[in-house]
Amino acid sequence: TQSTWGYLGTGSHLKMLATRLFRLATTRPALPMVVNRFAHVELPKYQDHDTRVADRFVRVTFVDHTGKRFYANVLKGTRLVDAALASGVVIEAQCGGQKACPTCHVVVPIEMESQLPKPNADEEDMLALVWDRHDRSRLSCQFLADDFADRILYVPKLTPW
């Protein structure tokens, strides 16, 4: 007679298949045991490596006109305008950092004012177009983020409307 499982054969075949599966499951472990062959090896400490990597980055904080803070951790040598764009703060930088527009203007902290060089004539011309210019207003495309490591920069609203 044929089994109710027609495609598996007769009932004796089912019994034999079930017996083999049972033996297979009970004689071998479900998962192979993993042996850590490197348990005796002491892993190197990466404190020096971490310090070197940390020395390659600077952190700059931007505060927009609403008071929201934006943080940028960027490689040293990155332009300040690129750090601002990386942080997500709303800054236009329409000219791409060529000193041809005032849309990347920021206000530097008061303690940094004396450390920065005076703006040249091109930068002064662009800053003259800013509607809410401050005494410490500068174009962020003209500085590296290294100069403002661990500082807070204010990003004013671009237009009065």
Coordinates of C-alpha atoms in Angstrom, one line a residue:
T1 CA 0.0 0.0 0.0
Q2 CA 1.1 3.5 -0.5
S3 CA 1.5 6.1 2.2
T4 CA -0.6 9.2 2.6
W5 CA 2.6 11.0 1.6
G6 CA 2.6 9.6 -1.9
Y7 CA 5.8 11.2 -3.0
L8 CA 7.8 9.8 0.0
G9 CA 7.0 6.2 -0.6
T10 CA 5.5 3.6 1.7
G11 CA 5.1 3.9 5.5
S12 CA 8.2 1.9 6.1
H13 CA 10.3 4.5 4.2
L14 CA 8.9 7.2 6.5
K15 CA 9.8 5.2 9.6
M16 CA 13.3 4.7 8.3
L17 CA 13.7 8.4 7.4
A18 CA 12.5 9.5 10.8
T19 CA 14.8 7.0 12.6
R20 CA 17.8 8.3 10.6
L21 CA 16.9 12.0 11.4
F22 CA 16.5 11.2 15.1
R23 CA 19.9 9.4 15.3
L24 CA 21.6 12.3 13.4
A25 CA 20.1 14.9 15.7
T26 CA 21.0 13.0 18.9
T27 CA 24.5 11.9 18.1
R28 CA 26.0 15.2 17.0
P29 CA 25.8 18.6 18.7
A30 CA 23.5 21.1 17.1
L31 CA 26.2 23.7 16.6
P32 CA 29.9 23.0 16.2
M33 CA 32.0 24.1 19.2
V34 CA 34.2 27.1 18.4
V35 CA 37.6 27.0 19.9
N36 CA 39.5 30.3 20.2
R37 CA 43.0 29.4 19.0
F38 CA 44.2 32.9 19.9
A39 CA 43.1 33.0 23.5
H40 CA 46.7 33.0 24.8
V41 CA 47.7 36.0 22.6
E42 CA 47.6 39.4 24.3
L43 CA 46.1 42.0 22.0
P44 CA 48.1 45.2 21.6
K45 CA 46.8 48.3 23.3
Y46 CA 45.8 51.1 20.9
Q47 CA 46.1 54.0 23.2
D48 CA 49.0 55.6 21.1
H49 CA 47.0 54.9 17.9
D50 CA 43.9 56.5 19.3
T51 CA 45.9 59.6 20.4
R52 CA 47.4 59.9 16.9
V53 CA 43.9 59.6 15.3
A54 CA 42.4 62.1 17.7
D55 CA 45.2 64.6 16.9
R56 CA 44.2 64.6 13.3
F57 CA 40.7 65.9 14.0
V58 CA 39.4 69.2 15.3
R59 CA 36.0 70.0 16.7
V60 CA 34.2 73.2 15.9
T61 CA 30.8 74.2 17.3
F62 CA 28.4 76.4 15.3
V63 CA 25.3 78.2 16.8
D64 CA 22.7 79.4 14.4
H65 CA 20.4 82.4 14.8
T66 CA 17.8 80.2 16.6
G67 CA 20.3 79.1 19.2
K68 CA 20.6 75.5 17.9
R69 CA 24.1 74.0 18.2
F70 CA 25.8 72.1 15.4
Y71 CA 29.1 70.1 15.9
A72 CA 31.7 69.4 13.3
N73 CA 34.5 66.9 13.8
V74 CA 36.7 67.4 10.8
L75 CA 40.3 66.7 9.7
K76 CA 42.8 69.3 10.3
G77 CA 43.3 71.5 7.3
T78 CA 39.6 71.5 6.4
R79 CA 38.3 75.0 5.6
L80 CA 35.9 76.4 8.1
V81 CA 33.1 76.7 5.5
D82 CA 33.4 73.0 4.7
A83 CA 33.2 72.2 8.4
A84 CA 30.1 74.3 8.7
L85 CA 28.5 72.5 5.8
A86 CA 29.5 69.1 7.3
S87 CA 27.9 70.0 10.6
G88 CA 24.5 70.6 9.0
V89 CA 24.2 74.3 9.9
V90 CA 22.3 76.4 7.4
I91 CA 25.1 78.3 5.6
E92 CA 24.9 78.9 1.8
A93 CA 28.5 79.4 0.6
Q94 CA 27.2 80.1 -2.9
C95 CA 30.5 80.9 -4.5
G96 CA 32.2 77.7 -3.2
G97 CA 34.7 79.5 -1.0
Q98 CA 36.1 81.9 -3.6
K99 CA 35.5 85.2 -1.7
A100 CA 32.9 86.2 -4.2
C101 CA 29.8 86.3 -1.9
P102 CA 29.1 87.0 1.7
T103 CA 26.8 84.0 2.3
C104 CA 29.4 82.1 4.4
H105 CA 29.8 84.8 6.9
V106 CA 30.2 83.9 10.6
V107 CA 30.8 85.9 13.8
V108 CA 34.0 84.8 15.5
P109 CA 34.3 84.6 19.3
I110 CA 35.6 87.8 21.0
E111 CA 38.7 86.0 22.4
M112 CA 39.6 85.1 18.8
E113 CA 39.4 88.6 17.3
S114 CA 42.9 89.6 18.2
Q115 CA 44.4 86.3 17.1
L116 CA 43.1 86.5 13.5
P117 CA 44.6 88.6 10.8
K118 CA 42.7 91.7 9.7
P119 CA 40.4 91.2 6.8
N120 CA 41.9 92.1 3.4
A121 CA 40.2 94.4 0.9
D122 CA 38.4 91.6 -0.9
E123 CA 36.9 90.3 2.3
E124 CA 36.0 93.8 3.5
D125 CA 34.1 94.3 0.2
M126 CA 32.1 91.1 0.7
L127 CA 31.4 91.8 4.3
A128 CA 30.1 95.3 3.3
L129 CA 27.2 93.4 1.6
V130 CA 26.1 91.6 4.8
W131 CA 22.9 93.2 6.2
D132 CA 23.6 92.4 9.8
R133 CA 27.4 92.8 10.0
H134 CA 29.0 92.5 13.3
D135 CA 32.4 93.9 14.4
R136 CA 33.7 90.3 14.5
S137 CA 32.1 89.2 11.2
R138 CA 34.4 87.2 8.9
L139 CA 34.0 85.0 5.9
S140 CA 34.4 81.3 6.9
C141 CA 35.8 80.4 3.5
Q142 CA 39.0 82.3 4.4
F143 CA 40.0 80.2 7.5
L144 CA 40.8 76.6 8.4
A145 CA 38.9 74.8 11.1
D146 CA 42.2 74.4 12.9
D147 CA 42.1 78.0 13.9
F148 CA 38.8 77.5 15.7
A149 CA 39.3 74.2 17.4
D150 CA 37.1 73.8 20.5
R151 CA 35.5 77.3 19.8
I152 CA 31.9 78.3 19.2
L153 CA 31.1 80.3 16.1
Y154 CA 27.8 82.2 15.6
V155 CA 26.1 81.8 12.2
P156 CA 23.7 84.7 11.7
K157 CA 20.5 84.6 9.6
L158 CA 21.4 85.3 6.0
T159 CA 18.6 87.6 5.1
P160 CA 16.2 89.8 7.1
W161 CA 13.1 88.2 5.7

